[in-house]
Amino acid sequence: MLHPSKALIFSLLWGLSTSLMCKDPNGNEVDWYSVYKSPKNHTALDWKVRAGLAHFYLDVHSPQWRLIDQPLNSTQHQLYHTLQQIYKPQSNTLMYIMYNDEKPDGLLRKGGGHTKGVVAFNETSGFWLVHSVPKFPPEKSDGYSWPHSALDYGQTFLCVSLPYKQLETVARQLQFNQPDIFDHQVPTDFLESFPVLRDVIAETPPEGPPWASIQPLTSINNQAFLSFAKANNFHADLYDALVAPTLKQNLLVETWLRSAGTPLPSNCSSKYKVLKINNIKLSEDVEFKETKDHAKWAVTTATDQHQTGFITGKNQYVLKMGDSSASPYACVGDINRMDSQFHRGGGTVCIQHAAAWKAFTGVVNGYQDCP
């Protein structure tokens, strides 16, 4: 029989070894991280940028964008390490849900949510990986790989490590998002503890209004997040009608604007303006227009004052780093500012974190300002 103190130590070590969390580029557990994949650029100095496999990373310990040495099609970076917890053979006791409106087999979801991500939990903790990449990730049976179709454009990710009890909130938000689930494993114990998971797996939408949900999330290390989710019947833009009014601040928003429907210009008529980003600069070697970016993210910005400089001959303004925000939020999600997506589910997850806000704000190299 173990001595009580030794039993306690063993229990603690076992708990640590069996936690399920986001993983950093070295495979270490991390509370949260964000990734910005750069578009393919044939003239770039770095071969990974030329190949469309470069990505920049920040997390709670190092909240500034830095280029990761390993390409996205390798097996030594944060996405691989995070998802490998699902792909490894010993993962039969955890729950996971993979969803994407464009499945790995190329099939498109019609009428459901425009939403992409992975949720995975064991009976201690888990992670929610929100992203913008079509056809990603592969099903569990196929193991990790990076889709060849995802080389050309920019993409974004946000991974949040969450305690077990937060699975209830994540599941309820997913029900509003109306995801297209292409692979899942949800043991009976999870269904009994969180009955809403049955509705998520069955892709059962909310029964009635309200057609949107705003829920706080708290990470394992007590970082505050705010999750915004809308259902198909919301019939409005997520950022204009939900995020900006809730945060009571102007937003700078970057999303894909080349799908079916009409892209939305900057919204200058509402109390809280939503401004369209049109140029991004991740480093001296990585600068691109929004037409090369499939990412979906936003940052709060000053309500009444912008320190901007006009670029002669272009309908574009440059954001100066002196801008302020009442409460600094950076948001990463999966839905676009297109009129065609008024009638589709989707969402964004916002982190209230000054350094993360500064990092996202710092890559804004131009936006469509109001007259």
mmCIF file of C-alpha atoms in Angstrom, residues 6 70 79 107 142-143 189 263 269:
data_model
loop_
_atom_site.group_PDB
_atom_site.id
_atom_site.type_symbol
_atom_site.label_atom_id
_atom_site.label_comp_id
_atom_site.label_asym_id
_atom_site.label_seq_id
_atom_site.Cartn_x
_atom_site.Cartn_y
_atom_site.Cartn_z
ATOM 1 C CA LYS A 6 3.221 9.168 -1.873
ATOM 2 C CA GLN A 70 9.056 24.003 -38.956
ATOM 3 C CA LEU A 79 -0.810 22.062 -34.517
ATOM 4 C CA LEU A 107 -17.759 17.983 -49.823
ATOM 5 C CA ASP A 142 -5.745 9.345 -41.535
ATOM 6 C CA GLY A 143 -3.394 11.029 -39.061
ATOM 7 C CA ASP A 189 -19.928 9.141 -20.016
ATOM 8 C CA PRO A 263 -18.438 41.529 -49.352
ATOM 9 C CA SER A 269 -23.361 54.063 -39.848
#
